[in-house]
GROMACS .gro file of C-alpha atoms in nm:
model
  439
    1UNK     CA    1   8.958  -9.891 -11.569
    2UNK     CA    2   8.607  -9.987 -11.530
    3UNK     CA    3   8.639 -10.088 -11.209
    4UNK     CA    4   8.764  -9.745 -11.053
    5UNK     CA    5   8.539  -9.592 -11.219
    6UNK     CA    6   8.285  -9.825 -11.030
    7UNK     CA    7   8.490  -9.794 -10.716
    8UNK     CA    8   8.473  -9.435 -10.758
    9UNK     CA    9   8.115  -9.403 -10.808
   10UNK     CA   10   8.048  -9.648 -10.504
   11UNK     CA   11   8.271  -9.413 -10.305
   12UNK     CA   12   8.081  -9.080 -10.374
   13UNK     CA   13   7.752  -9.221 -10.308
   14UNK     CA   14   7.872  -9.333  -9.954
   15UNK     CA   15   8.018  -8.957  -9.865
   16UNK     CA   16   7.658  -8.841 -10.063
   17UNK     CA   17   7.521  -9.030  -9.822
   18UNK     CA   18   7.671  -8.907  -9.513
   19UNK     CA   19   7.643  -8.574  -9.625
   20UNK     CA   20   7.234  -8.579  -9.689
   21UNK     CA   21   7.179  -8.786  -9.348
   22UNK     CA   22   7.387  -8.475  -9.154
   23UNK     CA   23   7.121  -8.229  -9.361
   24UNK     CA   24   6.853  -8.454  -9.247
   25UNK     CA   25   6.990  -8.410  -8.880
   26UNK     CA   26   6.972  -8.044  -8.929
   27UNK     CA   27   6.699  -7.987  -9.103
   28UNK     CA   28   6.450  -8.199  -8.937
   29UNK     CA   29   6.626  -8.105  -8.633
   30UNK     CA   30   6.299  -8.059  -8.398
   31UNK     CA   31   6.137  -8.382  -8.521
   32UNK     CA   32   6.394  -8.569  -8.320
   33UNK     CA   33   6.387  -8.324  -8.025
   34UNK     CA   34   6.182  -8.123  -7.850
   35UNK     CA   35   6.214  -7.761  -7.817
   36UNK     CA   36   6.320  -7.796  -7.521
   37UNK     CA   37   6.657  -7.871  -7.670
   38UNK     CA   38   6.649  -7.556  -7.936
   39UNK     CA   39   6.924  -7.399  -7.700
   40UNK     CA   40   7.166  -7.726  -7.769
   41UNK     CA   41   7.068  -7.747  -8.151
   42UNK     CA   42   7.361  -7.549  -8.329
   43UNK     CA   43   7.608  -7.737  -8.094
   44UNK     CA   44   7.432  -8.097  -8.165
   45UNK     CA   45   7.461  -8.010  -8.553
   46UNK     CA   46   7.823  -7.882  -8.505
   47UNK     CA   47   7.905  -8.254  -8.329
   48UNK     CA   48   7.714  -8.383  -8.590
   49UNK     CA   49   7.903  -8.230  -8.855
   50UNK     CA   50   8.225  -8.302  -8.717
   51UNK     CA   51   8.158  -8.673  -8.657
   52UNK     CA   52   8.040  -8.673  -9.017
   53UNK     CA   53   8.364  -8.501  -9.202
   54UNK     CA   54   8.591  -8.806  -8.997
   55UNK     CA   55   8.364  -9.055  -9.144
   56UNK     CA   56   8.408  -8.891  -9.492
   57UNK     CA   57   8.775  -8.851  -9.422
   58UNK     CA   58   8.765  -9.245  -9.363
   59UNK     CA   59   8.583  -9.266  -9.687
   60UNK     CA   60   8.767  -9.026  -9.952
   61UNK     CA   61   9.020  -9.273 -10.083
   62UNK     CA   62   9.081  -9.259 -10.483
   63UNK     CA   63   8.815  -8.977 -10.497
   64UNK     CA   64   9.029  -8.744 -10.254
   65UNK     CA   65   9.124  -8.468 -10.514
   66UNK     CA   66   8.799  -8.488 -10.726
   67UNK     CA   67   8.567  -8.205 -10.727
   68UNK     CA   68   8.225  -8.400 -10.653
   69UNK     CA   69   8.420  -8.484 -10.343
   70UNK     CA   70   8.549  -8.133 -10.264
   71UNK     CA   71   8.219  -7.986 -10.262
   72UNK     CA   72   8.024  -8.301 -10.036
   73UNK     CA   73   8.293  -8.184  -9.801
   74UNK     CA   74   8.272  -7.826  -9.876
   75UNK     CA   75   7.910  -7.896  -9.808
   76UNK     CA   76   7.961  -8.112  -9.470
   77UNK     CA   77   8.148  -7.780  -9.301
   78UNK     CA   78   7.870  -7.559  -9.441
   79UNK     CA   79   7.591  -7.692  -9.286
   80UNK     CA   80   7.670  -7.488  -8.945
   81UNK     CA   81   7.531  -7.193  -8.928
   82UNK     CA   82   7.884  -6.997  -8.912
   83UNK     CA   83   8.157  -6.904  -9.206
   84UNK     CA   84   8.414  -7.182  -9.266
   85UNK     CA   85   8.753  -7.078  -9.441
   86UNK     CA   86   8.788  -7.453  -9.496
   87UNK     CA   87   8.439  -7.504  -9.673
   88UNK     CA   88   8.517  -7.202  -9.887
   89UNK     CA   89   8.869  -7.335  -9.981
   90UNK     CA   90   8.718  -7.674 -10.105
   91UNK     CA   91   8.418  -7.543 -10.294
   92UNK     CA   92   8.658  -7.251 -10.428
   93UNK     CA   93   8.890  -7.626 -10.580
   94UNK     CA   94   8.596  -7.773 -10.664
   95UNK     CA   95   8.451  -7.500 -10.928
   96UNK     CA   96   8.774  -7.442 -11.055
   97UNK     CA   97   8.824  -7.844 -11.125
   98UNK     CA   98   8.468  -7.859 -11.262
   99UNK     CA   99   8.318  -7.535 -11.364
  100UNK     CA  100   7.997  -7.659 -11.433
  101UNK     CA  101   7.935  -7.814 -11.081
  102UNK     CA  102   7.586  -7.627 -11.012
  103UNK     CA  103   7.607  -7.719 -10.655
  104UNK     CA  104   7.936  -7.626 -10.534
  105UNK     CA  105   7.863  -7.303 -10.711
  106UNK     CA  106   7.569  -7.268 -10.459
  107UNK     CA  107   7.774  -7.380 -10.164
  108UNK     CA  108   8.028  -7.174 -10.229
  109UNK     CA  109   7.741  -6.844 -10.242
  110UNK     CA  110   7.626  -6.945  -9.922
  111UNK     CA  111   7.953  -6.950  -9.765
  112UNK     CA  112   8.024  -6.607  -9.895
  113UNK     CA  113   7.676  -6.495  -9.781
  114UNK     CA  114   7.817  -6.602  -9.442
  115UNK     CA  115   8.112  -6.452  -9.459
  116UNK     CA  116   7.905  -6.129  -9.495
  117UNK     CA  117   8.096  -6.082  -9.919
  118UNK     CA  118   7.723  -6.021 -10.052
  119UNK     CA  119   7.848  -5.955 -10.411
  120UNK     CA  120   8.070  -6.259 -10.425
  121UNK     CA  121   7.738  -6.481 -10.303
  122UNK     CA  122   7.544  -6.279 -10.581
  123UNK     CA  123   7.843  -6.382 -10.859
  124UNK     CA  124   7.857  -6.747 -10.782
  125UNK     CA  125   7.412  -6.784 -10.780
  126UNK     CA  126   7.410  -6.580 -11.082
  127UNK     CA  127   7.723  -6.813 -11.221
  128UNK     CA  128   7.531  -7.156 -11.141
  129UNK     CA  129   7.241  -7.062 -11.293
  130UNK     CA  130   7.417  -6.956 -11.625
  131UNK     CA  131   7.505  -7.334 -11.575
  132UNK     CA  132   7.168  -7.488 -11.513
  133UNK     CA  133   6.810  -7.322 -11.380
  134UNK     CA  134   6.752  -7.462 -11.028
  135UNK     CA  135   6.557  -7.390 -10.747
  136UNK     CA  136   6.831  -7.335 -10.518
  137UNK     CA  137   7.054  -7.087 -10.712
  138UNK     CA  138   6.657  -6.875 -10.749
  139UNK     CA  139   6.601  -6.912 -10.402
  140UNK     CA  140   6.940  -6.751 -10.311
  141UNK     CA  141   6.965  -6.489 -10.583
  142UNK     CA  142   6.619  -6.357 -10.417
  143UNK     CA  143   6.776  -6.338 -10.086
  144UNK     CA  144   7.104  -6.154 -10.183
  145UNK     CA  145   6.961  -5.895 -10.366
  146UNK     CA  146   6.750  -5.804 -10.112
  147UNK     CA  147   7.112  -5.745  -9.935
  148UNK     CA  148   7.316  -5.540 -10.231
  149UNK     CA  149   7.396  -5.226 -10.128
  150UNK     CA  150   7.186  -5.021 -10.408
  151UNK     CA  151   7.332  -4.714 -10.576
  152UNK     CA  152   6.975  -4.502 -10.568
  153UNK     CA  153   6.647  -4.583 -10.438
  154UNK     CA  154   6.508  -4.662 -10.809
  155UNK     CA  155   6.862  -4.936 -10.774
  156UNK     CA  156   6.683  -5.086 -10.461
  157UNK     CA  157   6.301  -5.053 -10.555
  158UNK     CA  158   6.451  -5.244 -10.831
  159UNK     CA  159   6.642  -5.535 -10.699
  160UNK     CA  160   6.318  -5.572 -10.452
  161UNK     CA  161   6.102  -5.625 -10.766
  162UNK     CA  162   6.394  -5.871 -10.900
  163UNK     CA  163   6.413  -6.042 -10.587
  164UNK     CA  164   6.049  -6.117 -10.559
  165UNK     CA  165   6.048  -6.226 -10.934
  166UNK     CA  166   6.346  -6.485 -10.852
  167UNK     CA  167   6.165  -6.601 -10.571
  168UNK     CA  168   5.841  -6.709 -10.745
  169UNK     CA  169   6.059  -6.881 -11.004
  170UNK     CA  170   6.169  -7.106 -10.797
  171UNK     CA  171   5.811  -7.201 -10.663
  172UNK     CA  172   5.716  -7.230 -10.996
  173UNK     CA  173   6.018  -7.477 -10.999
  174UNK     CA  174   5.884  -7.681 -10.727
  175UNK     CA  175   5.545  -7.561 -10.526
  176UNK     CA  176   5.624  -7.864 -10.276
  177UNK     CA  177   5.928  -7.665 -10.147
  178UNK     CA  178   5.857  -7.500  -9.816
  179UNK     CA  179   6.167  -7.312  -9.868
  180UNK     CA  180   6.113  -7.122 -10.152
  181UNK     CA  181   5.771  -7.043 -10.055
  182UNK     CA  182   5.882  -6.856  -9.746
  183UNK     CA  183   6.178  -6.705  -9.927
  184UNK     CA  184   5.885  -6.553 -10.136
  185UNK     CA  185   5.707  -6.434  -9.866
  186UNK     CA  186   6.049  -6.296  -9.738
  187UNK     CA  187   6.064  -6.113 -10.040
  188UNK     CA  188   5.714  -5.995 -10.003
  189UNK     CA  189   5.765  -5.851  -9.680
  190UNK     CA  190   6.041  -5.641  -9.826
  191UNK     CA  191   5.806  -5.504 -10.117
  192UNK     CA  192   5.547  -5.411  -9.835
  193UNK     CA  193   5.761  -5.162  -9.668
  194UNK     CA  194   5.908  -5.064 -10.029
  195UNK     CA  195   5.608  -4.970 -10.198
  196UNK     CA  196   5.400  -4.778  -9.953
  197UNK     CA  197   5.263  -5.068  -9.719
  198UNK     CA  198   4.967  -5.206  -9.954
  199UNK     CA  199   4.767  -5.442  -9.774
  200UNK     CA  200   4.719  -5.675 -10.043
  201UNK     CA  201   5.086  -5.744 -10.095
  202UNK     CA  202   5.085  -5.805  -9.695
  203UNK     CA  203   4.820  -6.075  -9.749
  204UNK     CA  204   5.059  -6.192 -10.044
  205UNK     CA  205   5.323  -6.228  -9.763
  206UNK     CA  206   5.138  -6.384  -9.479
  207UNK     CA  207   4.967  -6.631  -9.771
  208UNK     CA  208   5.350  -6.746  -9.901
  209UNK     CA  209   5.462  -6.761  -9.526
  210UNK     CA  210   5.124  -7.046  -9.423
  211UNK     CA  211   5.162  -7.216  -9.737
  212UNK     CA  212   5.542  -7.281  -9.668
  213UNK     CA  213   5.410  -7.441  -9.328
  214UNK     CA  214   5.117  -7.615  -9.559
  215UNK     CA  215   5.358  -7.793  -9.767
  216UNK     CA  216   5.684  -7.855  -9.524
  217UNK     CA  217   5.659  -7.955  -9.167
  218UNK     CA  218   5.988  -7.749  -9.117
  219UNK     CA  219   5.929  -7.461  -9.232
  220UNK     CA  220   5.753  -7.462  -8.892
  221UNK     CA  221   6.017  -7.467  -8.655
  222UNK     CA  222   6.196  -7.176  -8.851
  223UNK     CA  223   6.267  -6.904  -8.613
  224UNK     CA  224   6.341  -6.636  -8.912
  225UNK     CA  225   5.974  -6.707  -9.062
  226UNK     CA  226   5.781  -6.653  -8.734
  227UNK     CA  227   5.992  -6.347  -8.662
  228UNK     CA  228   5.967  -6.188  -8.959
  229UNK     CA  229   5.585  -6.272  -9.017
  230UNK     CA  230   5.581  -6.079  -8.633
  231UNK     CA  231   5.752  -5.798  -8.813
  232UNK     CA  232   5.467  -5.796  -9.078
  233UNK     CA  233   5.201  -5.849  -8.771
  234UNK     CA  234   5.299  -5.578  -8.599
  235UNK     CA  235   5.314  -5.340  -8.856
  236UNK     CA  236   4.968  -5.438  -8.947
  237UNK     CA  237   4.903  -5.389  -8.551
  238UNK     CA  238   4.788  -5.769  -8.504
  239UNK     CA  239   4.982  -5.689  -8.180
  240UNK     CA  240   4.847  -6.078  -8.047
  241UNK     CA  241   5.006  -6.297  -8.360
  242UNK     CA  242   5.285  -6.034  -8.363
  243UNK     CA  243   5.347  -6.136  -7.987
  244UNK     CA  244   5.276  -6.505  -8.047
  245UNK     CA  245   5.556  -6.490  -8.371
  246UNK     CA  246   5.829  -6.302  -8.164
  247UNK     CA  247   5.749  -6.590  -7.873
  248UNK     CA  248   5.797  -6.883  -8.096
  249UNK     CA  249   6.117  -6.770  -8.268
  250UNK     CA  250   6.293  -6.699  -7.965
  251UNK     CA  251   6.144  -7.068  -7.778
  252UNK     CA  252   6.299  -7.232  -8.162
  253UNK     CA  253   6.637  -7.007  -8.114
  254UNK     CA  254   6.721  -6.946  -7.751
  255UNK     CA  255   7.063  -6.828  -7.847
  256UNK     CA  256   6.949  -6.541  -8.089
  257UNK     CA  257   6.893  -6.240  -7.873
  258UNK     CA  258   6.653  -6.038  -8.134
  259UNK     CA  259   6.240  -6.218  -8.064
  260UNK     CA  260   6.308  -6.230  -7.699
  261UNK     CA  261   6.371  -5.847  -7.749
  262UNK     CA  262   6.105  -5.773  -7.959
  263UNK     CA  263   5.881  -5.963  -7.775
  264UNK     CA  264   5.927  -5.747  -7.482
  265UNK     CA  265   5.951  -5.425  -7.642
  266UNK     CA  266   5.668  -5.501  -7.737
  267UNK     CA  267   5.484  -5.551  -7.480
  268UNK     CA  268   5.674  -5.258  -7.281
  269UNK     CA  269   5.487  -5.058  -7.549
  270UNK     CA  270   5.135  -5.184  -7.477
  271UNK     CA  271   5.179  -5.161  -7.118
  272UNK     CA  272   5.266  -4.800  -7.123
  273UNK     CA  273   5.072  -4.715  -7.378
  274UNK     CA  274   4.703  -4.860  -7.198
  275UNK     CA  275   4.862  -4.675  -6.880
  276UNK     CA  276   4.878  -4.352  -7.032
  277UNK     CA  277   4.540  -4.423  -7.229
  278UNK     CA  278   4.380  -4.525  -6.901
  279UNK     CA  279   4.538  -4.205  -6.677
  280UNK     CA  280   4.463  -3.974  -7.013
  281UNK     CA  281   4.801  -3.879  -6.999
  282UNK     CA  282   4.801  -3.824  -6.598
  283UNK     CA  283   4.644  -3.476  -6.692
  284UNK     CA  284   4.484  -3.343  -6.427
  285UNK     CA  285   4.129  -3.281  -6.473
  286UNK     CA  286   4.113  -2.838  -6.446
  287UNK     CA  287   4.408  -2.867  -6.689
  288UNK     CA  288   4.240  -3.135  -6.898
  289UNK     CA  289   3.930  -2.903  -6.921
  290UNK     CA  290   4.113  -2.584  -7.015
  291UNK     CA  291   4.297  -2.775  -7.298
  292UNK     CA  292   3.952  -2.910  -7.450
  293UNK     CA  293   3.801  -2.561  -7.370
  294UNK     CA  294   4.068  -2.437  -7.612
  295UNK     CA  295   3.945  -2.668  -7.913
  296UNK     CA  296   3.813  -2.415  -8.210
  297UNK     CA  297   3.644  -2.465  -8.568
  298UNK     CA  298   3.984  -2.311  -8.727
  299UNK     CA  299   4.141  -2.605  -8.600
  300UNK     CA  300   4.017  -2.798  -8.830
  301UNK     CA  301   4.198  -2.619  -9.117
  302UNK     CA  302   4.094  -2.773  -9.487
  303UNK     CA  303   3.870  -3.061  -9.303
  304UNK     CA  304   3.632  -2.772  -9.177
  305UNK     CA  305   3.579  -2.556  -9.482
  306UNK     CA  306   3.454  -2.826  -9.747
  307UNK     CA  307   3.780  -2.817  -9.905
  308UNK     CA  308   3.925  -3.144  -9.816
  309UNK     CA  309   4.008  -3.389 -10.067
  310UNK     CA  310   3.923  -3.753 -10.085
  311UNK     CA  311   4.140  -4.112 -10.179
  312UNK     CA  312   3.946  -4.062 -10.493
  313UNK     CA  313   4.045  -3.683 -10.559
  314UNK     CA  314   3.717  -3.564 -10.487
  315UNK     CA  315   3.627  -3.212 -10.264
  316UNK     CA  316   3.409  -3.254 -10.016
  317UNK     CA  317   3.257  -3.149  -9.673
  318UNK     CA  318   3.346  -3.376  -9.381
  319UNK     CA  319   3.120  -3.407  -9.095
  320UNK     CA  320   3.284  -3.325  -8.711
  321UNK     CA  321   3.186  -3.610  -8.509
  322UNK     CA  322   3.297  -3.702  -8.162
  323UNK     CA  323   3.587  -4.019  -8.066
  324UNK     CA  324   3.290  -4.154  -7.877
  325UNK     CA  325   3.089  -4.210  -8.220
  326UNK     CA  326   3.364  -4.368  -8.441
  327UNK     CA  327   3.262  -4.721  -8.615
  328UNK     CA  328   3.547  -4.979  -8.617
  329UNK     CA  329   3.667  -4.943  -8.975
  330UNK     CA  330   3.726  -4.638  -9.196
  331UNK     CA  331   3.440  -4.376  -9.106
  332UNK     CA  332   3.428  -4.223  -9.466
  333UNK     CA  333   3.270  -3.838  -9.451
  334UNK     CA  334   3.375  -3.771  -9.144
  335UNK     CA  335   3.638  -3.602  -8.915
  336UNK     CA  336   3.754  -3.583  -8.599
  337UNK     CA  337   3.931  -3.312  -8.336
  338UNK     CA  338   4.082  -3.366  -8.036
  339UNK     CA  339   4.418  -3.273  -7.783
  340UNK     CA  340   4.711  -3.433  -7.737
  341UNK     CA  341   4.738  -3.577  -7.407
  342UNK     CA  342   5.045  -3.794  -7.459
  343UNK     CA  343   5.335  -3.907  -7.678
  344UNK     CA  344   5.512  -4.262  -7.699
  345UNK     CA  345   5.830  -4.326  -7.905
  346UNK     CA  346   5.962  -4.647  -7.871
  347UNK     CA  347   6.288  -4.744  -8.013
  348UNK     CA  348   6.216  -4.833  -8.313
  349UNK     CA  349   6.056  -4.497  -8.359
  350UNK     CA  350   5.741  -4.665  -8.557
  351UNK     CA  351   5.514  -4.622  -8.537
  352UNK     CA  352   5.480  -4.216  -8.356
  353UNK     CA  353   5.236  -4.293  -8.125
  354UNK     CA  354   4.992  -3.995  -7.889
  355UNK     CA  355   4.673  -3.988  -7.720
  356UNK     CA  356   4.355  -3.817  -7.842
  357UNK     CA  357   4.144  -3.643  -7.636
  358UNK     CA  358   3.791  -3.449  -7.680
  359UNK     CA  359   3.540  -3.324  -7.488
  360UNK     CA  360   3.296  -3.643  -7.471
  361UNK     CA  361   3.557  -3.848  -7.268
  362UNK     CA  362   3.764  -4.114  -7.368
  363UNK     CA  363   4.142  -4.143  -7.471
  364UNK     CA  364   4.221  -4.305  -7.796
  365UNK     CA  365   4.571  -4.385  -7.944
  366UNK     CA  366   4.636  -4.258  -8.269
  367UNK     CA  367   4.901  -4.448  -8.452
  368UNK     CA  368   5.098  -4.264  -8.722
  369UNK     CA  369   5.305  -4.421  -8.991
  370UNK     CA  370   5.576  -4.298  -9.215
  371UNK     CA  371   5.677  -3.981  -9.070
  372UNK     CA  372   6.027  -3.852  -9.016
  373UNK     CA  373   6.218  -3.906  -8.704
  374UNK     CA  374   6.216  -3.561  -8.622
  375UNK     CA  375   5.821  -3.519  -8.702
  376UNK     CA  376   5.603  -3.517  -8.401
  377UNK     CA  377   5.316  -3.376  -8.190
  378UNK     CA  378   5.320  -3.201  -7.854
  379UNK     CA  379   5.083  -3.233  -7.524
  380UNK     CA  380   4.827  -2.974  -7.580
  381UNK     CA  381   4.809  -2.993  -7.954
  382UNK     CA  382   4.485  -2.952  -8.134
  383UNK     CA  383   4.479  -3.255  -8.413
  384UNK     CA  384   4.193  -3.303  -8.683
  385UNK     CA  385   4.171  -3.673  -8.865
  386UNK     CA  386   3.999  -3.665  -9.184
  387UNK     CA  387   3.823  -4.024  -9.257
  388UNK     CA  388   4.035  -4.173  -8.915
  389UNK     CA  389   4.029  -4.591  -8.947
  390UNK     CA  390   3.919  -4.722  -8.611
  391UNK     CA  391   4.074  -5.027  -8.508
  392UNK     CA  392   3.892  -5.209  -8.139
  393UNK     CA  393   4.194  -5.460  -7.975
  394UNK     CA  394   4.147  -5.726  -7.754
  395UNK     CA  395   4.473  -5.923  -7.714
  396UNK     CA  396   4.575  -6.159  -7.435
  397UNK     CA  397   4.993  -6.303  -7.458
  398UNK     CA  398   5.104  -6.505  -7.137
  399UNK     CA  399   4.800  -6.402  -6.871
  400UNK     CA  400   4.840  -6.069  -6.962
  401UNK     CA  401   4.511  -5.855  -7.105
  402UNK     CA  402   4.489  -5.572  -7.312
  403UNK     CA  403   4.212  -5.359  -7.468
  404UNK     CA  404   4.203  -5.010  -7.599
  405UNK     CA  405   4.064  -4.846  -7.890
  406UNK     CA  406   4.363  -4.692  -8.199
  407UNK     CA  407   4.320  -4.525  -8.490
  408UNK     CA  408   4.586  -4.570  -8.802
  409UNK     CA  409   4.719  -4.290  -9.004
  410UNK     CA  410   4.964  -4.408  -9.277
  411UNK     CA  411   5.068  -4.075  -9.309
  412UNK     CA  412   5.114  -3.738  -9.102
  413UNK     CA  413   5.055  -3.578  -9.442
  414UNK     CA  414   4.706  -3.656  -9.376
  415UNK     CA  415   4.668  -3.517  -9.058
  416UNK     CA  416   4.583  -3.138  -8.960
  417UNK     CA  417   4.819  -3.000  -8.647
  418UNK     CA  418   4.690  -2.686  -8.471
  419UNK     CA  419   4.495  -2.589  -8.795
  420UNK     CA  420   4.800  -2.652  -9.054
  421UNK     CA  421   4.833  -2.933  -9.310
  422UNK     CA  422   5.153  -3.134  -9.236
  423UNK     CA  423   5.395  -3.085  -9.555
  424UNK     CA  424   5.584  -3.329  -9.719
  425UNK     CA  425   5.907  -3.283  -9.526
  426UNK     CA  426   5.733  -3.457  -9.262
  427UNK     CA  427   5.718  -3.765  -9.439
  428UNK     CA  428   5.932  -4.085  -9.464
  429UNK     CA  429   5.936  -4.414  -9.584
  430UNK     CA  430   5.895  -4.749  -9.409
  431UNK     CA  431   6.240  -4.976  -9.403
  432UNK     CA  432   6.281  -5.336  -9.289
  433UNK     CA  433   6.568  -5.485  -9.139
  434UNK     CA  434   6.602  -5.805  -9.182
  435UNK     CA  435   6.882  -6.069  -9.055
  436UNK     CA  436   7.150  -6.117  -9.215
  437UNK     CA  437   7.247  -6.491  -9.239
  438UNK     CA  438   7.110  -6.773  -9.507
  439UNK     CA  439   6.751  -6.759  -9.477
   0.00000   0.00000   0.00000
């Protein structure tokens, strides 16, 4: 008796094993190759995992039916980056054998994550850590909640926080874990664009997302972190590393369609946009003139008659200064009025994005966050910015220059549109997609 279980124990360590040396293979993927190769990867690892489960099969003897040997092979046909009916079936035999098998629990989530069954993925990483706290089952409770489909926003605001909690558990668990410290960042990101864009949890993210490369060589050649750290950039208009990010995720995943897109969307956007900046619009001059000719005091609504209200909730007078005078930063006490010259929507309809005009010459783009799809300003509009945030770029991305001068509005309820206040219809909140596979 003895001696199977000896044999037995000899027999799983062989297919554990096999199964951690075709993780390796995965894993430390670009270590092995160059990225070069990136477009072959998920084919070499599907090879690789094939050539592994005949091995195993080779292997399984006496420990065929046994659950510890259901989920190493429930775990072999997981590692691709697609569902697998088979992998579920054997995890789904393995918990039921032994219930308390923390691992196959978390196999089994992933596999339902793949399959796209979000609420079965959330039941079995909720179910293996009712078993045993672990890293892994934290790490992938942050990610699904992220992906429930939330009753009410206070539902979602509140997974969010839940999901950002779960994630710095599992640092906590481990701080050496590259993984969990970009899952946290992941979950920072979300929290950004779920509680009004505060640039301090922004640094939280981009802080998790370098530490995860700090501590784990692969973290990277991930193609999800240095997309969705792009995502983050660009929002925060570091247009440069945003273009760098999108660049390196598509070079680490040729196959995935999405960075090469945003990558050129992006720069689509900054092409047309310093065109239009440069051409003011392609306004001709006489009409240019009349427009500015047509600027008045009134325009400036509650910013001209010492009414307007501060961050801090105190009434004061601003001071009307000219584009031309702006300091890079917030210029606090002061406001600006100028015409529309031009509009720019992109597809992704964020931000809304027109050129500023006044009478001392040049064009500036003003960026403006959070509004409704339908909000917007027309050519020939007369726009006051109370306290405008001047932002000077410079970015070069593969031989290509730009420089132009933007100012940031995180909302339109702060602007002033033809002498009227914007009202809170015109409003929105910031969302972030995000992709939906393991992260």
């Amino acid at each position: 008796m003895m001696a199977d279980e000896e044999e037995a124990d000899h027999l799983l360590q062989k297919l554990q094993e096999l199964v951690d040396q075709l993780y390796s293979f995965r894993d430390c993927y670009f270590e092995t190759h160059s990225v070069e190769d990136a477009g072959r990867k998920h084919q070499d690892i599907r090879e690789e995992m094939e050539k592994t489960v005949e091995q195993m099969e080779q292997i399984l003897g006496s420990v065929r039916g046994k659950a510890q040997a259901l989920m190493l092979t429930g775990k072999a046909l997981n590692v691709i980056h697609d569902y697998s009916p088979k992998a579920e079936e054997l995890l789904s035999k393995a918990v039921k054998l032994e219930p308390a098998l923390v691992e196959a629990w978390n196999q089994l989530g992933e596999v339902f994550w793949k399959k796209g069954d979000v609420t079965s993925a959330h039941t079995c990483f909720s179910g293996a850590l009712n078993h045993c706290k672990n890293k892994v089952s934290l790490q992938n409770l942050s990610m699904v909640l992220r992906q429930l489909q939330p009753g009410s926003l206070d539902e979602h605001s509140r997974y969010v926080m839940e999901s950002v909690q779960k994630a710095k558990m599992a640092v906590k668990m481990d701080v050496l874990d590259g993984r969990s410290w970009y899952i946290l960042g992941n979950a920072y990101l979300s929290l950004y664009f779920n509680t009004g864009q505060s640039p301090k949890i922004s640094q939280q993210a981009l802080s998790a997302y370098a530490q995860a490369e700090k501590v784990d060589k692969k973290a990277s050649c991930n193609p999800d972190l240095h997309l969705n750290r792009a995502t983050l950039h660009k929002y925060e208009e570091n247009y440069g590393e945003a273009l760098e990010g999108f660049s390196q995720a598509a070079a680490l995943d040729p196959g995935w369609p999405e960075p090469h897109q945003r990558e050129q969307q992006l720069l689509e956007f900054l092409n047309r946009l310093t065109s239009l900046l440069e051409s003011k619009g392609k306004i001709k001059t006489k009409k240019l003139q009349s427009m500015l000719g047509n600027l008045r005091p009134a325009h400036l609504g509650p910013c001209g008659d010492g009414h307007y209200q501060s961050a801090s909730g105190q009434k004061m007078t601003l001071e009307l200064k000219p584009l031309s005078a702006l300091q890079s930063g917030v210029n606090s006490g002061v406001v600006i009025l100028g015409k529309v010259v031009f509009s720019l929507t992109t597809e992704e309809k964020v931000p809304f994005t027109f050129g500023l005009v006044d009478a001392d010459g040049p064009c500036y783009a003003v960026m403006v966050y959070n509004t409704v799809q339908s909000w917007g300003v027309l050519i020939g509009d007369s726009v006051a910015i109370p306290e405008p945030s001047l932002r000077l770029h410079r970015i070069q991305h593969k031989g290509k220059d730009y420089s132009f001068s933007s100012i940031r509005v995180e909302t339109p309820l702060l602007l002033v549109v033809n002498g009227k206040p914007q009202g809170s219809s015109s409003q929105a909140a910031a969302t972030v997609a995000s992709r939906p596979k393991c992260e």
